Short mmCIF file of C-alpha atoms in Angstrom, two decimals:
data_model
loop_
_atom_site.label_atom_id
_atom_site.label_comp_id
_atom_site.label_asym_id
_atom_site.label_seq_id
_atom_site.Cartn_x
_atom_site.Cartn_y
_atom_site.Cartn_z
CA UNK A 1 0.93 40.14 -45.01
CA UNK A 2 -1.65 37.71 -43.58
CA UNK A 3 -2.36 38.17 -39.88
CA UNK A 4 -1.67 35.38 -37.32
CA UNK A 5 -3.89 34.56 -34.37
CA UNK A 6 -4.26 31.75 -31.90
CA UNK A 7 -6.66 28.95 -32.76
CA UNK A 8 -10.07 29.61 -31.25
CA UNK A 9 -12.35 26.96 -29.73
CA UNK A 10 -11.13 24.68 -26.97
CA UNK A 11 -7.56 25.19 -28.09
CA UNK A 12 -4.50 23.11 -28.65
CA UNK A 13 -3.26 20.42 -26.32
CA UNK A 14 0.17 18.97 -25.92
CA UNK A 15 0.05 15.26 -25.04
CA UNK A 16 3.35 13.84 -23.83
CA UNK A 17 4.51 10.80 -21.91
CA UNK A 18 6.94 11.70 -19.15
CA UNK A 19 7.49 15.37 -20.17
CA UNK A 20 5.44 18.47 -20.99
CA UNK A 21 5.63 19.38 -24.67
CA UNK A 22 5.37 23.10 -25.30
CA UNK A 23 3.29 23.72 -28.43
CA UNK A 24 1.27 26.56 -29.90
CA UNK A 25 -1.37 25.89 -32.53
CA UNK A 26 -1.98 28.78 -34.91
CA UNK A 27 -4.24 29.40 -37.85
CA UNK A 28 -3.58 31.58 -40.92
CA UNK A 29 -6.37 33.90 -41.94
CA UNK A 30 -6.26 34.60 -45.68
CA UNK A 31 -6.18 38.25 -46.76
CA UNK A 32 -9.34 37.68 -48.70
CA UNK A 33 -11.19 36.16 -45.76
CA UNK A 34 -14.87 36.16 -44.99
CA UNK A 35 -16.84 39.38 -44.47
CA UNK A 36 -15.91 41.23 -41.30
CA UNK A 37 -12.46 39.54 -41.20
CA UNK A 38 -13.74 36.47 -39.21
CA UNK A 39 -11.80 33.29 -39.96
CA UNK A 40 -13.44 29.90 -40.35
CA UNK A 41 -13.23 27.84 -37.15
CA UNK A 42 -9.93 25.99 -37.06
CA UNK A 43 -9.81 22.36 -35.95
CA UNK A 44 -8.52 21.55 -32.50
CA UNK A 45 -4.90 20.40 -32.63
CA UNK A 46 -3.17 17.86 -30.38
CA UNK A 47 0.54 17.21 -30.29
CA UNK A 48 1.26 13.56 -29.50
CA UNK A 49 4.70 12.78 -28.15
CA UNK A 50 6.54 10.06 -26.28
CA UNK A 51 9.22 10.30 -23.61
CA UNK A 52 10.92 7.82 -21.35
CA UNK A 53 9.94 7.56 -17.67
CA UNK A 54 13.59 8.27 -16.88
CA UNK A 55 12.93 11.90 -17.77
CA UNK A 56 15.16 14.25 -19.75
CA UNK A 57 14.52 15.68 -23.19
CA UNK A 58 11.87 14.07 -25.37
CA UNK A 59 13.68 12.95 -28.52
CA UNK A 60 11.05 10.67 -30.08
CA UNK A 61 9.37 12.27 -33.15
CA UNK A 62 6.00 13.87 -32.39
CA UNK A 63 2.84 13.87 -34.46
CA UNK A 64 0.13 16.52 -34.95
CA UNK A 65 -3.47 15.28 -34.99
CA UNK A 66 -6.79 17.10 -35.20
CA UNK A 67 -9.86 16.46 -33.08
CA UNK A 68 -12.66 17.72 -35.32
CA UNK A 69 -13.48 14.03 -35.86
CA UNK A 70 -12.97 10.89 -33.72
CA UNK A 71 -9.22 10.42 -33.42
CA UNK A 72 -7.07 7.53 -32.21
CA UNK A 73 -3.39 7.83 -31.41
CA UNK A 74 -1.17 4.79 -30.89
CA UNK A 75 1.80 5.34 -28.60
CA UNK A 76 4.96 3.33 -29.31
CA UNK A 77 6.59 0.99 -26.82
CA UNK A 78 8.90 3.81 -25.73
CA UNK A 79 5.93 5.37 -23.93
CA UNK A 80 7.04 4.47 -20.43
CA UNK A 81 6.29 7.66 -18.49
CA UNK A 82 3.14 9.39 -17.23
CA UNK A 83 0.78 11.16 -19.63
CA UNK A 84 0.75 14.96 -19.70
CA UNK A 85 -2.04 17.04 -21.27
CA UNK A 86 -1.21 20.73 -21.59
CA UNK A 87 -3.54 23.44 -22.89
CA UNK A 88 -1.51 25.95 -24.91
CA UNK A 89 -4.23 28.43 -25.93
CA UNK A 90 -6.37 30.69 -23.70
CA UNK A 91 -8.61 28.77 -21.35
CA UNK A 92 -8.36 26.12 -18.64
CA UNK A 93 -9.02 22.41 -18.20
CA UNK A 94 -12.20 22.31 -16.14
CA UNK A 95 -12.17 18.50 -16.00
CA UNK A 96 -10.04 15.66 -17.37
CA UNK A 97 -10.73 11.95 -17.16
CA UNK A 98 -8.72 9.12 -18.68
CA UNK A 99 -10.25 5.65 -18.51
CA UNK A 100 -9.67 2.18 -19.92
CA UNK A 101 -12.18 0.02 -21.80
CA UNK A 102 -13.80 -1.13 -18.55
CA UNK A 103 -14.32 2.42 -17.38
CA UNK A 104 -11.60 2.30 -14.75
CA UNK A 105 -10.04 5.73 -14.38
CA UNK A 106 -6.36 6.43 -14.52
CA UNK A 107 -5.54 8.65 -11.54
CA UNK A 108 -4.08 12.05 -12.28
CA UNK A 109 -4.04 15.66 -11.20
CA UNK A 110 -4.56 19.10 -12.71
CA UNK A 111 -1.85 21.72 -12.30
CA UNK A 112 -2.32 24.80 -10.13
CA UNK A 113 -3.00 27.09 -13.10
CA UNK A 114 -5.57 24.72 -14.63
CA UNK A 115 -3.83 24.40 -17.97
CA UNK A 116 -2.19 21.00 -17.52
CA UNK A 117 -3.10 17.50 -16.34
CA UNK A 118 -0.68 14.66 -15.51
CA UNK A 119 -1.47 11.01 -14.86
CA UNK A 120 -0.05 9.45 -11.72
CA UNK A 121 1.28 6.43 -13.61
CA UNK A 122 2.26 5.40 -17.12
CA UNK A 123 -0.38 3.74 -19.27
CA UNK A 124 0.03 -0.05 -19.30
CA UNK A 125 1.01 -1.65 -22.59
CA UNK A 126 -1.54 -3.21 -24.89
CA UNK A 127 -4.48 -1.07 -23.74
CA UNK A 128 -7.04 1.31 -25.20
CA UNK A 129 -7.96 4.44 -23.26
CA UNK A 130 -10.33 7.36 -23.74
CA UNK A 131 -9.41 10.88 -22.65
CA UNK A 132 -12.37 13.19 -22.03
CA UNK A 133 -11.45 16.86 -21.66
CA UNK A 134 -13.77 19.66 -20.63
CA UNK A 135 -12.20 22.97 -21.68
CA UNK A 136 -13.46 26.24 -20.28
CA UNK A 137 -12.82 29.38 -22.30
CA UNK A 138 -14.08 32.94 -22.41
CA UNK A 139 -16.26 33.94 -25.36
CA UNK A 140 -18.14 37.06 -26.35
CA UNK A 141 -21.11 35.92 -24.26
CA UNK A 142 -19.05 34.91 -21.21
CA UNK A 143 -17.48 31.61 -20.11
CA UNK A 144 -18.31 28.55 -22.16
CA UNK A 145 -17.30 24.91 -22.05
CA UNK A 146 -16.52 22.35 -24.74
CA UNK A 147 -15.99 18.62 -24.36
CA UNK A 148 -13.65 16.68 -26.65
CA UNK A 149 -12.43 13.10 -26.63
CA UNK A 150 -9.26 11.38 -27.75
CA UNK A 151 -8.69 7.62 -27.98
CA UNK A 152 -5.19 6.49 -26.99
CA UNK A 153 -3.74 3.05 -27.62
CA UNK A 154 -0.51 1.73 -26.17
CA UNK A 155 1.71 -0.75 -27.97
CA UNK A 156 1.71 -4.36 -26.85
CA UNK A 157 4.44 -5.38 -24.45
CA UNK A 158 7.17 -7.44 -26.11
CA UNK A 159 7.47 -11.11 -25.27
CA UNK A 160 9.44 -11.66 -22.09
CA UNK A 161 9.15 -11.84 -18.32
CA UNK A 162 6.02 -10.71 -16.46
CA UNK A 163 6.14 -9.25 -12.96
CA UNK A 164 3.11 -10.22 -10.88
CA UNK A 165 2.32 -9.76 -7.20
CA UNK A 166 0.52 -11.76 -4.50
CA UNK A 167 -1.03 -9.61 -1.79
CA UNK A 168 -1.54 -10.56 1.84
CA UNK A 169 -3.06 -11.10 4.34
CA UNK A 170 -5.18 -14.09 3.61
CA UNK A 171 -4.15 -14.72 0.02
CA UNK A 172 -7.09 -12.65 -1.24
CA UNK A 173 -9.93 -13.96 0.95
CA UNK A 174 -12.41 -11.23 0.18
CA UNK A 175 -13.91 -9.36 3.11
CA UNK A 176 -12.16 -11.28 5.89
CA UNK A 177 -11.69 -9.27 9.10
CA UNK A 178 -8.27 -8.71 10.69
CA UNK A 179 -6.88 -6.74 13.59
CA UNK A 180 -5.85 -3.10 13.26
CA UNK A 181 -2.15 -4.02 13.34
CA UNK A 182 -2.20 -6.21 10.23
CA UNK A 183 0.29 -5.01 7.57
CA UNK A 184 -0.41 -5.46 3.87
CA UNK A 185 2.22 -7.62 2.18
CA UNK A 186 3.23 -7.80 -1.49
CA UNK A 187 5.26 -10.77 -2.76
CA UNK A 188 6.77 -10.12 -6.20
CA UNK A 189 7.27 -12.89 -8.75
CA UNK A 190 10.66 -11.42 -9.75
CA UNK A 191 13.15 -9.55 -7.57
CA UNK A 192 13.63 -5.82 -8.07
CA UNK A 193 17.01 -4.95 -6.62
CA UNK A 194 17.85 -1.83 -4.61
CA UNK A 195 20.32 -0.75 -7.31
CA UNK A 196 17.35 -0.24 -9.69
CA UNK A 197 15.63 2.70 -7.97
CA UNK A 198 13.58 3.69 -11.02
CA UNK A 199 12.13 0.18 -11.34
CA UNK A 200 11.32 0.17 -7.63
CA UNK A 201 9.47 3.47 -7.94
CA UNK A 202 7.46 2.12 -10.88
CA UNK A 203 6.48 -0.95 -8.86
CA UNK A 204 5.69 0.95 -5.69
CA UNK A 205 3.61 3.58 -7.47
CA UNK A 206 1.55 0.84 -9.15
CA UNK A 207 0.65 -0.96 -5.89
CA UNK A 208 -2.42 0.87 -4.70
CA UNK A 209 -3.82 0.71 -1.16
CA UNK A 210 -7.04 2.51 -0.25
CA UNK A 211 -8.94 2.43 3.00
CA UNK A 212 -12.24 3.73 4.28
CA UNK A 213 -11.78 5.79 6.39
CA UNK A 214 -8.61 7.06 4.72
CA UNK A 215 -5.27 6.92 6.51
CA UNK A 216 -1.72 8.01 5.79
CA UNK A 217 0.42 5.00 4.87
CA UNK A 218 3.43 3.89 2.83
CA UNK A 219 5.19 0.87 1.34
CA UNK A 220 8.50 -0.36 2.76
CA UNK A 221 10.86 -2.66 0.82
CA UNK A 222 11.69 -5.60 3.10
CA UNK A 223 13.91 -7.18 0.44
CA UNK A 224 14.14 -7.42 -3.35
CA UNK A 225 10.85 -9.29 -3.75
CA UNK A 226 8.82 -8.34 -0.64
CA UNK A 227 7.11 -5.10 0.36
CA UNK A 228 5.01 -4.27 3.43
CA UNK A 229 2.45 -1.48 3.69
CA UNK A 230 1.27 -0.01 6.97
CA UNK A 231 -0.39 3.21 8.12
CA UNK A 232 1.50 5.75 10.17
CA UNK A 233 -0.72 4.73 13.08
CA UNK A 234 -2.73 1.51 13.22
CA UNK A 235 -5.66 0.96 10.87
CA UNK A 236 -8.91 2.47 12.15
CA UNK A 237 -11.31 0.00 13.71
CA UNK A 238 -13.97 -1.37 11.37
CA UNK A 239 -12.25 -0.05 8.26
CA UNK A 240 -12.32 -1.49 4.74
CA UNK A 241 -8.97 -1.88 2.96
CA UNK A 242 -8.67 -2.46 -0.79
CA UNK A 243 -5.40 -3.39 -2.48
CA UNK A 244 -4.77 -3.68 -6.21
CA UNK A 245 -1.90 -3.76 -8.68
CA UNK A 246 -1.64 -1.43 -11.65
CA UNK A 247 1.44 -3.24 -12.96
CA UNK A 248 -0.31 -5.13 -15.76
CA UNK A 249 1.38 -4.01 -18.99
CA UNK A 250 3.67 -1.48 -17.30
CA UNK A 251 7.31 -1.53 -18.33
CA UNK A 252 9.37 -2.10 -15.17
CA UNK A 253 12.89 -2.48 -16.56
CA UNK A 254 14.46 -3.79 -19.75
CA UNK A 255 12.13 -6.47 -21.09
CA UNK A 256 10.40 -6.94 -17.72
CA UNK A 257 6.77 -5.87 -17.86
CA UNK A 258 4.03 -6.18 -15.28
CA UNK A 259 1.43 -8.92 -15.50
CA UNK A 260 -2.09 -9.34 -14.06
CA UNK A 261 -2.43 -9.82 -10.31
CA UNK A 262 -5.36 -10.58 -8.05
CA UNK A 263 -6.66 -7.73 -5.90
CA UNK A 264 -7.33 -7.98 -2.16
CA UNK A 265 -10.08 -6.63 0.09
CA UNK A 266 -10.25 -7.05 3.84
CA UNK A 267 -11.75 -5.30 6.83
CA UNK A 268 -10.62 -4.57 10.36
CA UNK A 269 -12.48 -5.41 13.52
CA UNK A 270 -12.46 -3.73 16.91
CA UNK A 271 -9.21 -2.30 18.26
CA UNK A 272 -7.88 -5.13 20.40
CA UNK A 273 -4.49 -4.96 22.10
CA UNK A 274 -2.92 -7.24 24.72
CA UNK A 275 -0.22 -5.49 26.77
CA UNK A 276 2.08 -7.69 28.85
CA UNK A 277 3.95 -5.88 31.62
CA UNK A 278 6.85 -8.20 32.37
CA UNK A 279 7.86 -6.43 35.57
CA UNK A 280 4.30 -6.58 36.93
CA UNK A 281 3.73 -10.18 35.69
CA UNK A 282 0.36 -9.28 34.22
CA UNK A 283 -1.39 -8.81 30.88
CA UNK A 284 -4.01 -6.14 30.26
CA UNK A 285 -6.38 -6.63 27.33
CA UNK A 286 -8.14 -3.64 25.76
CA UNK A 287 -10.92 -3.38 23.19
CA UNK A 288 -11.50 0.03 21.60
CA UNK A 289 -9.55 1.61 24.47
CA UNK A 290 -11.63 -0.06 27.21
CA UNK A 291 -9.95 -2.45 29.64
CA UNK A 292 -11.53 -5.90 29.33
CA UNK A 293 -9.42 -7.99 31.68
CA UNK A 294 -6.20 -8.20 33.72
CA UNK A 295 -4.54 -11.65 33.51
CA UNK A 296 -1.68 -12.91 35.75
CA UNK A 297 1.08 -14.27 33.51
CA UNK A 298 4.58 -15.67 33.49
CA UNK A 299 7.11 -14.82 30.78
CA UNK A 300 10.59 -15.94 29.75
CA UNK A 301 13.13 -16.69 32.46
CA UNK A 302 16.84 -15.83 32.37
CA UNK A 303 18.40 -17.18 29.18
CA UNK A 304 14.97 -17.37 27.48
CA UNK A 305 13.66 -13.84 27.89
CA UNK A 306 10.48 -12.84 26.03
CA UNK A 307 11.08 -10.36 23.22
CA UNK A 308 10.00 -6.81 24.02
CA UNK A 309 8.15 -4.54 21.61
CA UNK A 310 5.07 -4.73 19.44
CA UNK A 311 4.01 -7.98 17.75
CA UNK A 312 0.99 -8.98 15.69
CA UNK A 313 -1.14 -12.10 16.11
CA UNK A 314 -0.14 -14.51 13.30
CA UNK A 315 -2.64 -17.28 13.99
CA UNK A 316 -4.32 -19.45 16.60
CA UNK A 317 -4.18 -23.18 17.34
CA UNK A 318 -6.44 -24.96 19.86
CA UNK A 319 -3.69 -27.53 20.43
CA UNK A 320 -0.01 -27.36 19.50
CA UNK A 321 2.91 -29.62 20.35
CA UNK A 322 5.91 -27.71 21.70
CA UNK A 323 9.39 -29.24 21.90
CA UNK A 324 12.61 -27.79 23.23
CA UNK A 325 14.69 -28.77 20.23
CA UNK A 326 12.61 -26.38 18.09
CA UNK A 327 14.36 -23.48 19.86
CA UNK A 328 17.77 -25.11 20.19
CA UNK A 329 17.42 -26.96 23.50
CA UNK A 330 19.19 -30.33 23.34
CA UNK A 331 17.03 -33.40 23.88
CA UNK A 332 17.87 -34.99 27.20
CA UNK A 333 19.08 -31.76 28.80
CA UNK A 334 17.54 -30.30 31.92
CA UNK A 335 15.68 -27.59 29.98
CA UNK A 336 14.23 -29.89 27.33
CA UNK A 337 10.45 -30.16 27.12
CA UNK A 338 7.87 -31.92 24.95
CA UNK A 339 4.32 -30.75 25.71
CA UNK A 340 0.87 -30.55 24.16
CA UNK A 341 -0.29 -27.01 24.79
CA UNK A 342 -3.88 -25.74 24.69
CA UNK A 343 -5.28 -22.44 23.38
CA UNK A 344 -2.11 -21.18 21.72
CA UNK A 345 -2.00 -17.73 20.07
CA UNK A 346 1.11 -17.36 17.89
CA UNK A 347 3.05 -14.08 17.65
CA UNK A 348 6.37 -15.15 16.03
CA UNK A 349 7.31 -17.72 13.39
CA UNK A 350 10.05 -19.03 15.68
CA UNK A 351 7.47 -20.29 18.15
CA UNK A 352 6.52 -17.59 20.65
CA UNK A 353 2.92 -18.03 21.81
CA UNK A 354 0.46 -16.82 24.40
CA UNK A 355 -0.93 -20.09 25.78
CA UNK A 356 -2.34 -22.12 28.65
CA UNK A 357 0.33 -23.20 31.15
CA UNK A 358 -1.41 -25.08 34.00
CA UNK A 359 1.98 -26.40 35.21
CA UNK A 360 3.09 -22.86 36.18
CA UNK A 361 0.03 -21.55 38.02
CA UNK A 362 2.05 -20.83 41.17
CA UNK A 363 4.43 -18.55 39.23
CA UNK A 364 1.80 -16.69 37.22
CA UNK A 365 1.57 -13.16 38.54
CA UNK A 366 4.81 -13.39 40.51
CA UNK A 367 7.77 -14.93 38.59
CA UNK A 368 9.19 -15.62 35.12
CA UNK A 369 9.60 -19.36 34.51
CA UNK A 370 8.83 -19.97 30.80
CA UNK A 371 11.12 -20.56 27.84
CA UNK A 372 9.98 -17.35 26.14
CA UNK A 373 6.24 -17.77 25.74
CA UNK A 374 3.63 -15.96 27.82
CA UNK A 375 1.85 -18.50 30.03
CA UNK A 376 -1.46 -18.18 31.87
CA UNK A 377 -4.27 -20.30 33.26
CA UNK A 378 -6.22 -22.56 30.92
CA UNK A 379 -9.40 -20.52 31.42
CA UNK A 380 -7.61 -17.22 30.67
CA UNK A 381 -5.87 -18.65 27.61
CA UNK A 382 -9.18 -19.92 26.24
CA UNK A 383 -10.78 -16.50 26.80
CA UNK A 384 -7.87 -14.74 25.07
CA UNK A 385 -7.97 -17.23 22.19
CA UNK A 386 -11.63 -16.38 21.60
CA UNK A 387 -11.10 -12.63 22.04
CA UNK A 388 -8.23 -11.89 19.63
CA UNK A 389 -7.92 -12.38 15.87
CA UNK A 390 -5.10 -12.32 13.32
CA UNK A 391 -3.68 -8.83 13.08
CA UNK A 392 -4.44 -7.85 16.68
CA UNK A 393 -1.61 -6.25 18.62
CA UNK A 394 0.46 -7.82 21.38
CA UNK A 395 2.90 -5.54 23.20
CA UNK A 396 5.54 -6.56 25.72
CA UNK A 397 6.76 -3.73 27.95
CA UNK A 398 9.12 -3.34 30.91
CA UNK A 399 10.91 -6.53 29.96
CA UNK A 400 14.48 -7.77 29.74
CA UNK A 401 14.51 -9.60 26.42
CA UNK A 402 15.85 -8.58 23.02
CA UNK A 403 13.75 -6.21 20.87
CA UNK A 404 11.27 -7.71 18.45
CA UNK A 405 12.77 -7.47 14.96
CA UNK A 406 10.76 -5.56 12.31
CA UNK A 407 10.85 -8.38 9.73
CA UNK A 408 11.66 -12.06 9.39
CA UNK A 409 10.04 -13.45 12.53
CA UNK A 410 6.46 -12.29 12.26
CA UNK A 411 5.13 -8.77 11.87
CA UNK A 412 7.33 -6.46 13.89
CA UNK A 413 6.62 -3.59 11.49
CA UNK A 414 5.32 -1.32 14.25
CA UNK A 415 8.70 -1.29 15.98
CA UNK A 416 9.98 1.10 13.30
CA UNK A 417 9.25 4.79 13.79
CA UNK A 418 7.44 6.54 10.95
CA UNK A 419 10.49 8.41 9.57
CA UNK A 420 12.48 5.16 9.57
CA UNK A 421 9.61 3.36 7.85
CA UNK A 422 9.51 5.98 5.11
CA UNK A 423 13.22 5.52 4.46
CA UNK A 424 12.35 2.03 3.24
CA UNK A 425 10.20 3.47 0.46
CA UNK A 426 11.60 3.79 -3.06
CA UNK A 427 10.65 7.46 -2.83
CA UNK A 428 12.72 8.00 0.31
CA UNK A 429 11.79 9.81 3.49
CA UNK A 430 8.89 12.14 2.90
CA UNK A 431 7.42 14.74 5.17
CA UNK A 432 5.06 12.91 7.49
CA UNK A 433 1.75 14.72 7.76
CA UNK A 434 -1.00 14.08 10.29
CA UNK A 435 -2.55 10.64 10.13
CA UNK A 436 -6.24 10.09 9.63
CA UNK A 437 -6.18 7.27 12.16
CA UNK A 438 -7.74 8.16 15.47
CA UNK A 439 -4.76 8.34 17.80
CA UNK A 440 -2.92 5.69 19.81
CA UNK A 441 -4.72 2.54 20.85
CA UNK A 442 -3.00 2.10 24.15
CA UNK A 443 -2.78 4.00 27.43
CA UNK A 444 0.63 5.21 28.57
CA UNK A 445 2.31 2.67 30.82
#
């Protein structure tokens, strides 16, 4: 009977989408083979298969292809899961890269034993990709390496809806600097409901945030069409943050596929934090941990208490008109006001500011007389206005007001603990490792 041996060379690979296909490529050596019993080199064999991103058994027919010549494989529309490359003959994958036409790499990882590689995401529809595999094997003369390539095409997405995303802050103003408390926001063009956890995981995995220096961070679903991303601790000072979407062409659910979205790059400035101690009637302003100034202030009186907790600067206005009816005070009542206010730094959408209040100088540093804002002298308000930027942190401690809400009235994201933040991810609570950010920004009060 003819003998059977494993294919020599770089070996056989199993290429699957969403599942590992177990294959073994073999070659028959004829009884009347070449002198010395050595078989002619067999071509490298690749098994191409398709599975759904929902997992389970791979039931789509698979195709064998050889790589002794340039080879292109077209994956059908059912290819909705990650790509797996598995070496099934002796050897290991020394290096694997998968890139699109523009040279952008698809992220992935090699298994612990070095025989398999899996992409982090599914390949978007309607694309052409090149897989470059460096296979290390042991020959008669010691270890040797071979490099092979495989072109992979994905089927075009069917006509239908396209899910795109708009990133914030700044609507994509490249390179603009923000404070270290600024969350990244993602506004989706179509809602993805909580009862579609697989679709949410596809979306979340495709929204990529990278920073230099690196930090630990996560997305949190605010509602069906809004996500926020924040680090475990604040962004490092003078960091660069890059945000991009890998949704283009990805199948999200049913006939909903991702569309192209504009990326976002911004930087952070110095670590600036304004801490208002309501009980002490003063604000302390820090930059990179160093105290810059102590400012006497007045905060919200009984019935109009200033919210406690951590807020983020939303914007600044040199002059703003404030009226009592904007917060529910009836015109003509004793508490009604209509004022033009200078040097106003906004911290909530409902109208809480840090601003000049020359009419309350006698109370600043000793009593709470405002309708919820933090008032100070005109000179101090002007200095603060020029010192802080969007994304800087404003904390209110030792107060009597209601807690700042995490969402809906500005950026209260930092009022959620890290485990609670992770529970808002489509991947659930994960073990929180140490953050790369350099510790708390504030002294203990």
